[in-house]
Coordinates of C-alpha atoms and ligand atoms in Angstrom, one line a residue:
X1 CA 18.5 47.8 78.0
X2 CA 19.0 44.0 78.4
X3 CA 16.3 43.3 75.9
X4 CA 17.8 45.6 73.3
X5 CA 21.2 44.0 73.7
X6 CA 19.7 40.6 73.1
X7 CA 17.9 41.9 70.1
X8 CA 21.1 43.3 68.7
X9 CA 22.9 39.9 69.2
X10 CA 20.2 38.0 67.4
X11 CA 20.2 40.4 64.6
X12 CA 23.9 39.9 64.1
X13 CA 23.4 36.2 64.2
X14 CA 20.6 36.5 61.7
X15 CA 22.7 38.5 59.3
X16 CA 25.6 36.1 59.6
X17 CA 23.5 33.1 58.8
X18 CA 21.7 35.0 56.0
X19 CA 25.1 35.7 54.5
X20 CA 25.8 31.9 54.5
X21 CA 23.0 31.4 52.2
X22 CA 23.0 34.8 50.6
X23 CA 20.6 34.7 47.7
X24 CA 20.7 37.8 45.5
X25 CA 18.2 38.9 43.0
X26 CA 20.8 38.2 40.3
X27 CA 21.0 34.5 41.5
X28 CA 17.3 34.2 41.2
X29 CA 17.1 35.9 37.7
X30 CA 19.9 33.8 36.4
X31 CA 19.1 30.4 38.0
X32 CA 15.3 30.1 38.1
X33 CA 12.6 29.7 35.5
X34 CA 11.2 33.2 36.1
X35 CA 7.7 34.1 35.1
X36 CA 9.3 36.2 32.2
X37 CA 10.9 33.0 31.0
X38 CA 8.2 30.5 31.6
X39 CA 5.7 31.6 29.0
X40 CA 7.7 31.1 25.9
X41 CA 9.6 28.2 24.4
X42 CA 12.8 28.7 22.4
X43 CA 12.9 27.3 18.9
X44 CA 15.8 29.0 17.1
X45 CA 18.7 31.5 17.4
X46 CA 20.8 33.2 14.9
X47 CA 23.8 34.7 16.5
X48 CA 25.6 37.1 14.1
X49 CA 28.7 38.9 15.5
X50 CA 31.9 40.5 14.4
X51 CA 34.9 40.0 16.5
X52 CA 37.6 42.6 16.5
X53 CA 40.9 41.2 18.0
X54 CA 42.6 44.6 18.1
X55 CA 40.0 46.3 20.3
X56 CA 38.9 43.1 22.0
X57 CA 35.4 44.0 21.2
X58 CA 32.4 42.3 19.6
X59 CA 29.3 43.7 17.9
X60 CA 26.3 42.1 16.4
X61 CA 22.9 40.6 17.1
X62 CA 21.0 37.6 18.1
X63 CA 17.7 36.7 16.6
X64 CA 15.6 34.8 19.2
X65 CA 12.6 32.8 17.7
X66 CA 10.1 31.2 20.1
X67 CA 6.7 29.8 20.5
X68 CA 4.4 31.2 23.2
X69 CA 3.1 28.7 25.7
X70 CA 0.8 31.2 27.4
X71 CA -0.3 34.7 26.6
X72 CA 2.5 37.2 27.6
X73 CA 3.8 40.7 27.1
X74 CA 7.1 40.8 29.1
X75 CA 10.1 38.5 28.3
X76 CA 13.4 38.1 30.0
X77 CA 16.6 38.3 28.0
X78 CA 20.1 38.0 29.7
X79 CA 23.3 39.9 28.8
X80 CA 26.1 40.5 31.2
X81 CA 28.0 43.8 31.4
X82 CA 30.2 45.3 30.2
X83 CA 28.3 44.3 27.0
X84 CA 25.4 46.5 26.3
X85 CA 22.1 46.4 24.3
X86 CA 21.8 48.8 21.4
X87 CA 18.2 48.0 20.6
X88 CA 15.7 45.2 20.5
X89 CA 13.3 44.9 17.6
X90 CA 10.1 43.0 16.9
X91 CA 8.4 43.1 13.4
X92 CA 10.8 46.0 12.6
X93 CA 9.7 48.1 15.5
X94 CA 11.8 48.9 18.5
X95 CA 10.7 47.4 21.7
X96 CA 11.0 49.0 25.2
X97 CA 13.1 47.2 27.7
X98 CA 14.2 47.8 31.3
X99 CA 17.2 46.4 33.2
X100 CA 16.5 43.9 36.0
X101 CA 19.4 43.2 38.4
X102 CA 22.8 43.1 36.9
X103 CA 22.5 40.8 33.9
X104 CA 18.8 40.6 33.0
X105 CA 16.4 42.7 30.9
X106 CA 12.7 42.7 30.7
X107 CA 11.5 43.3 27.1
X108 CA 8.1 44.7 26.8
X109 CA 5.7 44.1 23.9
X110 CA 3.2 46.8 23.0
X111 CA 0.3 44.3 23.1
X112 CA 0.3 40.8 24.7
X113 CA 1.3 37.9 22.4
X114 CA -1.4 35.3 22.3
X115 CA -0.8 31.7 23.3
X116 CA 0.5 29.4 20.6
X117 CA 2.1 32.2 18.5
X118 CA 5.5 31.9 16.8
X119 CA 7.4 35.1 17.1
X120 CA 10.9 36.5 16.9
X121 CA 12.9 39.4 18.4
X122 CA 16.3 40.6 17.5
X123 CA 18.6 41.9 20.1
X124 CA 21.4 44.2 18.9
X125 CA 24.4 44.4 21.2
X126 CA 28.0 45.5 21.4
X127 CA 30.9 46.1 23.7
X128 CA 34.0 44.5 25.3
X129 CA 33.0 41.1 26.6
X130 CA 34.3 39.8 30.0
X131 CA 37.9 38.4 29.5
X132 CA 38.3 34.9 30.8
X133 CA 40.1 34.8 34.1
X134 CA 40.9 31.2 34.2
X135 CA 39.2 29.4 31.2
X136 CA 37.3 27.2 31.0
X137 CA 36.3 27.4 34.7
X138 CA 36.2 31.2 35.0
X139 CA 35.3 31.9 31.5
X140 CA 34.5 34.5 28.9
X141 CA 36.6 35.5 25.9
X142 CA 40.3 34.3 25.9
X143 CA 42.2 36.8 23.9
X144 CA 45.6 35.1 23.2
X145 CA 48.1 34.9 20.4
X146 CA 49.9 32.0 18.8
X147 CA 53.7 31.6 18.5
X148 CA 53.7 33.8 15.4
X149 CA 51.8 36.6 17.1
X150 CA 48.5 35.8 15.4
X151 CA 45.3 36.3 17.3
X152 CA 44.2 33.0 18.9
X153 CA 40.7 33.6 20.5
X154 CA 38.1 31.3 22.1
X155 CA 35.0 31.5 24.3
X156 CA 34.0 29.3 27.3
X157 CA 31.2 30.0 29.6
X158 CA 29.9 27.0 31.5
X159 CA 28.3 28.1 34.8
X160 CA 29.1 31.7 34.1
X161 CA 26.5 31.6 31.3
X162 CA 26.5 32.3 27.6
X163 CA 25.1 35.7 28.4
X164 CA 28.7 36.6 29.2
X165 CA 29.2 37.1 25.5
X166 CA 25.7 36.9 23.7
X167 CA 22.2 37.8 24.6
X168 CA 20.0 34.8 25.1
X169 CA 17.6 33.0 27.5
X170 CA 20.4 32.0 29.8
X171 CA 18.8 29.0 31.6
X172 CA 19.5 25.4 30.7
X173 CA 16.0 24.0 30.9
X174 CA 15.1 25.4 27.4
X175 CA 17.0 24.7 24.2
X176 CA 16.6 25.9 20.6
X177 CA 15.9 23.1 18.1
X178 CA 18.5 24.5 15.7
X179 CA 20.8 27.5 15.4
X180 CA 22.9 29.5 13.0
X181 CA 26.1 31.2 14.1
X182 CA 27.8 33.8 11.8
X183 CA 31.1 35.2 12.9
X184 CA 33.0 37.9 11.0
X185 CA 36.8 38.0 11.6
X186 CA 39.9 39.5 10.0
X187 CA 40.4 37.8 6.7
X188 CA 43.7 36.2 7.6
X189 CA 41.9 34.3 10.5
X190 CA 39.2 31.6 10.6
X191 CA 36.3 31.0 12.9
X192 CA 35.3 27.5 14.0
X193 CA 31.9 27.3 15.8
X194 CA 29.3 24.5 16.1
X195 CA 27.7 22.3 13.5
X196 CA 28.7 22.5 9.8
X197 CA 30.3 25.3 7.9
X198 CA 27.8 26.2 5.3
X199 CA 29.3 29.3 3.7
X200 CA 32.4 31.7 3.9
X201 CA 31.7 35.2 2.7
X202 CA 34.6 37.5 1.7
X203 CA 34.1 41.1 2.6
X204 CA 37.4 42.6 1.7
X205 CA 39.4 42.9 5.0
X206 CA 37.1 40.5 6.8
X207 CA 35.5 37.1 6.2
X208 CA 32.2 35.9 7.6
X209 CA 32.0 32.1 8.6
X210 CA 28.4 30.8 8.6
X211 CA 27.9 27.7 10.8
X212 CA 24.6 25.8 11.1
X213 CA 23.7 23.5 14.0
X214 CA 21.0 21.1 13.0
X215 CA 20.2 19.9 16.5
X216 CA 19.1 21.2 19.9
X217 CA 22.0 22.9 21.6
X218 CA 22.5 24.2 25.1
X219 CA 23.7 27.8 25.6
X220 CA 27.2 27.0 27.1
X221 CA 27.8 24.6 24.2
X222 CA 27.8 27.5 21.6
X223 CA 31.3 28.7 21.0
X224 CA 33.5 30.7 18.7
X225 CA 37.2 29.8 18.2
X226 CA 39.3 32.1 16.1
X227 CA 42.9 31.5 14.8
X228 CA 45.2 30.8 12.0
X229 CA 43.7 27.3 11.7
X230 CA 44.6 24.5 9.4
X231 CA 42.1 21.7 8.8
X232 CA 42.2 18.0 8.2
X233 CA 39.4 15.5 8.2
X234 CA 38.3 11.9 7.9
X235 CA 35.1 9.9 7.8
X236 CA 34.2 7.5 10.6
X237 CA 31.9 4.6 9.8
X238 CA 29.7 4.5 12.9
X239 CA 26.5 3.0 14.1
X240 CA 24.4 5.5 12.3
X241 CA 26.6 5.4 9.1
X242 CA 29.3 7.8 8.0
X243 CA 30.2 10.5 10.4
X244 CA 32.3 13.5 9.4
X245 CA 35.3 14.2 11.6
X246 CA 36.9 17.6 11.2
X247 CA 40.0 18.8 13.0
X248 CA 41.1 22.4 13.3
X249 CA 44.6 23.1 14.8
X250 CA 47.2 25.9 14.7
X251 CA 49.4 25.5 11.6
X252 CA 52.5 24.8 13.9
X253 CA 50.7 21.8 15.5
X254 CA 49.5 20.0 12.4
X255 CA 51.9 17.0 12.6
X256 CA 51.4 16.4 16.3
X257 CA 47.6 16.7 15.9
X258 CA 47.5 14.2 13.1
X259 CA 49.2 11.6 15.5
X260 CA 47.3 12.5 18.6
X261 CA 43.8 12.8 17.2
X262 CA 43.9 9.1 16.0
X263 CA 42.3 8.7 19.4
X264 CA 39.1 10.2 18.0
X265 CA 37.9 7.1 16.1
X266 CA 39.0 5.0 19.1
X267 CA 36.9 7.2 21.3
X268 CA 33.8 6.8 19.0
X269 CA 34.3 3.0 18.9
X270 CA 34.2 2.8 22.7
X271 CA 31.5 5.3 23.4
X272 CA 29.2 4.1 20.6
X273 CA 29.5 0.6 22.1
X274 CA 28.7 1.7 25.7
X275 CA 26.4 4.8 25.1
X276 CA 24.9 4.2 21.6
X277 CA 25.3 6.3 18.4
X278 CA 27.1 9.7 18.6
X279 CA 24.1 12.0 19.2
X280 CA 24.9 14.6 16.5
X281 CA 25.7 12.9 13.2
X282 CA 24.1 15.8 11.2
X283 CA 26.5 18.2 12.7
X284 CA 29.7 16.1 12.5
X285 CA 32.3 15.9 15.2
X286 CA 35.2 18.4 15.5
X287 CA 38.2 18.7 17.6
X288 CA 39.3 22.4 17.7
X289 CA 42.5 23.6 19.2
X290 CA 42.1 26.5 21.8
X291 CA 44.4 28.4 24.2
X292 CA 42.9 26.8 27.3
X293 CA 42.6 23.2 28.4
X294 CA 39.3 22.2 26.8
X295 CA 35.5 22.1 26.9
X296 CA 32.6 20.0 25.7
X297 CA 31.3 22.4 23.1
X298 CA 28.7 20.4 21.2
X299 CA 30.0 18.9 18.0
X300 CA 33.0 21.2 18.4
X301 CA 35.0 19.9 21.3
X302 CA 37.8 22.3 22.2
X303 CA 41.2 21.0 22.9
X304 CA 44.3 22.4 24.6
X305 CA 46.0 19.4 26.2
X306 CA 49.4 19.8 24.5
X307 CA 48.9 16.8 22.2
X308 CA 49.9 14.3 24.9
X309 CA 48.3 11.6 26.9
X310 CA 47.1 12.1 30.5
X311 CA 45.6 15.3 32.0
X312 CA 48.3 17.9 31.0
X313 CA 50.7 15.0 31.1
X314 CA 49.5 13.6 34.5
X315 CA 47.6 10.4 35.4
X316 CA 44.6 11.5 37.6
X317 CA 44.2 8.0 38.9
X318 CA 47.8 7.2 39.8
X319 CA 47.1 3.7 38.3
X320 CA 49.2 4.2 35.2
X321 CA 46.0 3.7 33.0
X322 CA 45.4 7.5 32.8
X323 CA 48.5 7.8 30.5
X324 CA 46.9 5.5 27.9
X325 CA 44.6 8.1 26.6
X326 CA 44.4 11.9 26.0
X327 CA 42.2 13.1 28.8
X328 CA 40.7 16.0 27.0
X329 CA 39.8 14.0 23.9
X330 CA 38.1 11.3 25.9
X331 CA 36.6 13.3 28.7
X332 CA 35.3 16.2 26.6
X333 CA 34.0 13.9 23.9
X334 CA 32.3 11.7 26.5
X335 CA 30.2 14.9 27.2
X336 CA 28.6 14.6 23.8
X337 CA 26.4 11.9 25.4
X338 CA 26.2 13.2 29.0
X339 CA 25.9 17.0 28.8
X340 CA 25.1 17.7 25.1
X341 CA 22.7 14.8 24.4
X342 CA 21.3 14.5 28.0
X343 CA 21.6 17.9 29.5
X344 CA 20.8 19.1 33.1
X345 CA 17.9 21.4 33.5
X346 CA 19.5 23.0 36.6
X347 CA 23.3 23.1 37.2
X348 CA 22.6 21.7 40.7
X349 CA 22.3 18.4 38.9
X350 CA 25.7 18.8 37.1
X351 CA 26.7 15.3 38.2
X352 CA 24.6 14.0 35.3
X353 CA 27.2 15.6 33.1
X354 CA 30.4 15.1 35.1
X355 CA 29.7 11.8 37.0
X356 CA 28.8 9.9 33.9
X357 CA 31.6 11.6 31.9
X358 CA 34.3 10.9 34.5
X359 CA 32.9 7.4 34.5
X360 CA 33.2 7.3 30.6
X361 CA 37.0 7.5 31.0
X362 CA 36.9 4.1 32.7
X363 CA 34.6 2.7 30.1
X364 CA 37.0 3.9 27.3
X365 CA 39.7 1.9 29.0
X366 CA 37.4 -1.0 29.4
X367 CA 36.7 -1.2 25.7
X368 CA 40.3 -0.9 24.6
X369 CA 42.3 -2.2 27.5
X370 CA 40.0 -4.5 29.4
X371 CA 37.9 -4.4 32.6
X372 CA 40.8 -4.8 35.0
X373 CA 42.3 -1.6 33.6
X374 CA 39.0 0.2 33.8
X375 CA 38.5 -0.9 37.4
X376 CA 42.1 0.1 38.4
X377 CA 41.5 3.5 36.9
X378 CA 38.2 4.4 38.4
X379 CA 39.3 3.1 41.8
X380 CA 42.5 5.1 41.5
X381 CA 40.5 8.3 41.0
X382 CA 39.0 7.9 44.5
X383 CA 42.0 9.7 45.9
X384 CA 40.6 12.9 44.4
X385 CA 37.3 12.7 46.3
X386 CA 37.0 15.2 49.1
X387 CA 33.5 14.4 50.5
X388 CA 33.4 18.1 51.5
X389 CA 29.8 18.8 50.4
X390 CA 27.0 16.9 48.6
X391 CA 27.3 16.3 44.9
X392 CA 24.0 17.9 44.3
X393 CA 24.0 21.7 44.5
X394 CA 21.2 24.3 45.2
X395 CA 18.3 24.5 42.8
X396 CA 17.1 27.7 41.1
X397 CA 20.1 29.7 41.9
X398 CA 22.7 28.5 39.3
X399 CA 24.7 26.8 42.1
X400 CA 26.5 23.6 41.4
X401 CA 27.5 21.0 44.0
X402 CA 30.8 19.6 45.1
X403 CA 33.6 18.8 42.7
X404 CA 33.0 15.3 44.0
X405 CA 30.4 15.1 41.2
X406 CA 33.3 13.9 39.0
X407 CA 35.0 11.0 40.7
X408 CA 32.5 10.2 43.4
X409 CA 29.9 10.3 40.7
X410 CA 32.0 7.9 38.6
X411 CA 32.6 5.5 41.5
X412 CA 28.9 5.6 42.4
X413 CA 28.1 4.5 38.9
X414 CA 30.9 1.9 39.0
X415 CA 29.4 0.5 42.3
X416 CA 25.9 0.2 40.5
X417 CA 27.6 -1.8 37.8
X418 CA 28.9 -4.2 40.6
X419 CA 25.6 -4.4 42.4
X420 CA 23.9 -5.2 39.1
X421 CA 26.6 -7.8 38.2
X422 CA 25.3 -8.0 34.6
X423 CA 27.4 -6.0 32.1
X424 CA 25.0 -6.6 29.2
X425 CA 22.1 -5.0 31.2
X426 CA 24.3 -2.2 32.5
X427 CA 25.3 -1.3 28.9
X428 CA 21.7 -1.4 27.9
X429 CA 20.8 1.0 30.6
X430 CA 23.6 3.4 29.5
X431 CA 22.4 3.1 25.9
X432 CA 18.8 3.4 27.0
X433 CA 19.5 6.7 28.8
X434 CA 20.9 8.1 25.6
X435 CA 18.0 6.8 23.5
X436 CA 15.1 7.7 25.9
X437 CA 16.4 11.1 26.9
X438 CA 17.7 11.8 23.4
X439 CA 18.3 15.6 23.0
X440 CA 16.5 16.4 26.2
X441 CA 17.1 18.4 29.3
X442 CA 16.5 16.3 32.5
X443 CA 16.5 16.3 36.3
X444 CA 18.5 14.0 38.6
X445 CA 15.2 12.4 39.6
X446 CA 14.6 11.3 36.0
X447 CA 18.0 9.7 35.8
X448 CA 17.8 8.0 39.2
X449 CA 14.3 6.6 38.4
X450 CA 15.5 5.4 35.0
X451 CA 18.5 3.5 36.4
X452 CA 16.4 2.1 39.2
X453 CA 13.5 1.0 36.9
X454 CA 15.7 -0.6 34.3
X455 CA 18.0 -2.3 36.7
X456 CA 15.2 -3.7 38.8
X457 CA 17.0 -2.4 41.9
X458 CA 15.6 -0.2 44.6
X459 CA 18.2 2.6 44.5
X460 CA 16.3 5.3 46.4
X461 CA 18.5 5.1 49.5
X462 CA 21.6 4.5 47.5
X463 CA 21.3 7.7 45.5
X464 CA 20.3 9.6 48.6
X465 CA 23.5 8.5 50.3
X466 CA 25.9 9.2 47.5
X467 CA 24.3 12.3 45.9
X468 CA 22.9 14.1 48.9
X469 CA 25.2 13.3 51.8
X470 CA 29.0 13.4 52.3
X471 CA 29.2 10.1 54.2
X472 CA 30.7 7.0 52.6
X473 CA 29.0 3.8 53.8
X474 CA 31.1 2.0 56.4
X475 CA 30.8 -1.8 55.9
X476 CA 31.6 -3.4 59.3
X477 CA 32.4 -7.1 59.1
X478 CA 33.6 -9.9 61.4
X479 CA 33.8 -13.6 61.9
X480 CA 31.9 -15.6 64.3
X481 CA 32.9 -19.3 63.9
X482 CA 32.3 -20.1 60.2
X483 CA 29.9 -17.2 59.9
X484 CA 30.7 -13.9 58.2
X485 CA 28.8 -11.1 59.8
X486 CA 28.3 -7.7 58.3
X487 CA 26.3 -4.4 58.5
X488 CA 26.5 -0.8 57.3
X489 CA 26.9 2.2 59.4
X490 CA 27.0 5.9 58.5
X491 CA 24.2 5.3 56.0
X492 CA 20.7 6.9 55.4
X493 CA 17.6 5.0 56.4
X494 CA 16.9 2.0 54.3
X495 CA 20.4 1.7 52.8
X496 CA 20.7 -1.9 51.7
X497 CA 22.8 -3.2 48.8
X498 CA 24.2 -6.6 47.7
X499 CA 28.0 -6.6 48.3
X500 CA 30.6 -9.0 47.0
X501 CA 33.1 -10.4 49.5
X502 CA 36.1 -12.5 48.8
X503 CA 36.7 -15.4 51.0
X504 CA 39.9 -16.8 49.8
X505 CA 39.5 -17.0 46.0
X506 CA 35.8 -17.5 46.3
X507 CA 33.3 -14.6 45.8
X508 CA 30.5 -14.5 48.4
X509 CA 27.6 -12.3 47.8
X510 CA 25.6 -10.9 50.8
X511 CA 22.8 -8.4 51.0
X512 CA 24.0 -5.9 53.5
X513 CA 21.7 -3.5 55.5
X514 CA 22.1 -1.6 58.8
X515 CA 21.3 -4.6 61.0
X516 CA 23.9 -7.3 61.6
X517 CA 23.3 -10.3 59.3
X518 CA 25.5 -13.3 58.6
X519 CA 26.4 -15.9 56.0
X520 CA 28.1 -19.2 56.5
X521 CA 31.4 -19.4 54.6
X522 CA 34.3 -21.8 54.3
X523 CA 37.2 -19.8 55.7
X524 CA 38.0 -17.3 58.5
X525 CA 39.1 -14.2 56.7
X526 CA 37.4 -12.1 54.0
X527 CA 37.9 -8.9 52.0
X528 CA 35.3 -6.7 50.4
X529 CA 35.5 -6.4 46.6
X530 CA 37.3 -3.1 46.2
X531 CA 35.1 -2.1 43.2
X532 CA 32.4 -1.2 45.7
X533 CA 32.9 2.4 46.8
X534 CA 32.4 1.8 50.5
X535 CA 34.7 2.0 53.5
X536 CA 35.6 -1.6 54.8
X537 CA 36.0 -1.9 58.6
X538 CA 36.9 -5.2 60.1
X539 CA 35.5 -5.3 63.7
X540 CA 36.1 -7.7 66.6
Ligands
ZN1 ZN1 33.6 17.4 32.2

């Protein structure tokens, strides 16, 4: 009896801890490179859909072209309910398929495809796509209307997955090399998607807008935006030559947009300086008004920040500098370099997108308003850091880490800039990342190694500390006669970095590790340069 009771208790405990880390079949199918994904490499999509605003339904197809890396006969395609597949064809024959979990399908070829073969399947689908609950964070289709009652529709799906509205290989590690997007809408409306508008077909009561993306694109970057848009444009003379800038806004906001969007060339000036050429010249750059805050859709950045500076009119840093720019123009466009050019393979490494892009806000200020402004801004954003969970999430499950990936990520990068103490080199690393990982999907390890190798710093423990723990290094310091003594606590093994102290007006550099060390100084009080994201602690 006693034994049975013990057994019952431990089963309850087991169940409880298993729920903590509950992994479902759906998580695995969505978040990992399953065997049914691994054997083929995406090359091209043609998404072709009709959007019906009245019934809030879509219908169409996606052509999926790929090259086989191994022989295979079963392939995974993702599409989330309530959307449903009508049929899947290969060489004009219908293929069999079976549902796997909630959102995945295994498509079966009659005979195995040999290794090294180019093939394509077409997935026909239809239905009422998931409506966005809180776009862009909890996305799907936003079905809104403008002030005149005209439909105003947009998609957003980061994290949730593009399979919320179109059938695809819904994992970030693999990208097509190019894509076509054809969207049919009522003839009084316009669709703006990614890339360049190549053709508009008139079909009576509807129009079809054909967009071509000439570069690799990740799934969540693909978007449709439908409204009674007006258009204006300009050409920016950038590092790679003339860059076409197109702006699409609701008719009623044209004048406000013409004023606010003058920040686009300013953004390009700053980011091309720090990060190198805009990564998608062939596709142009667009700002597209949408009925939600905004998203980094590739070459088609969506905008809903009320045509005013700040983040919905607020300064996220509290320093005042956050009101000097339109947060959505600067932040979402910063993602063209870190998210669209350099893309995470697994959302667990989302800091590669958000850490660098939150940091880009500071670099924008640096370029136009000076380093003091940039420093004040990024330091100001520390108040948003929670240190609740590590920045890096859980791999193979489509699970992102803490929201600290934004401002802790930014302050971590800002701290590396201080440690390096060589802005020309720092800039060459940021540009080098965008050149050497051009149009690639990456892991955090690749980024960590690149920054370490090119800075000449051993950053192993440093990255471990900031990305994989919730502890901020505590820098203890004290005076002993004319000696400044210092050490770190609450750090991982081997955490040692150069730190800048101020003794009076004089900067004093010291390499600080976990053991007490000292430097002779002229003075008996010191402060730690506040650009270093550490917790200073004066001890007796
Ligand atoms: Zn972002």
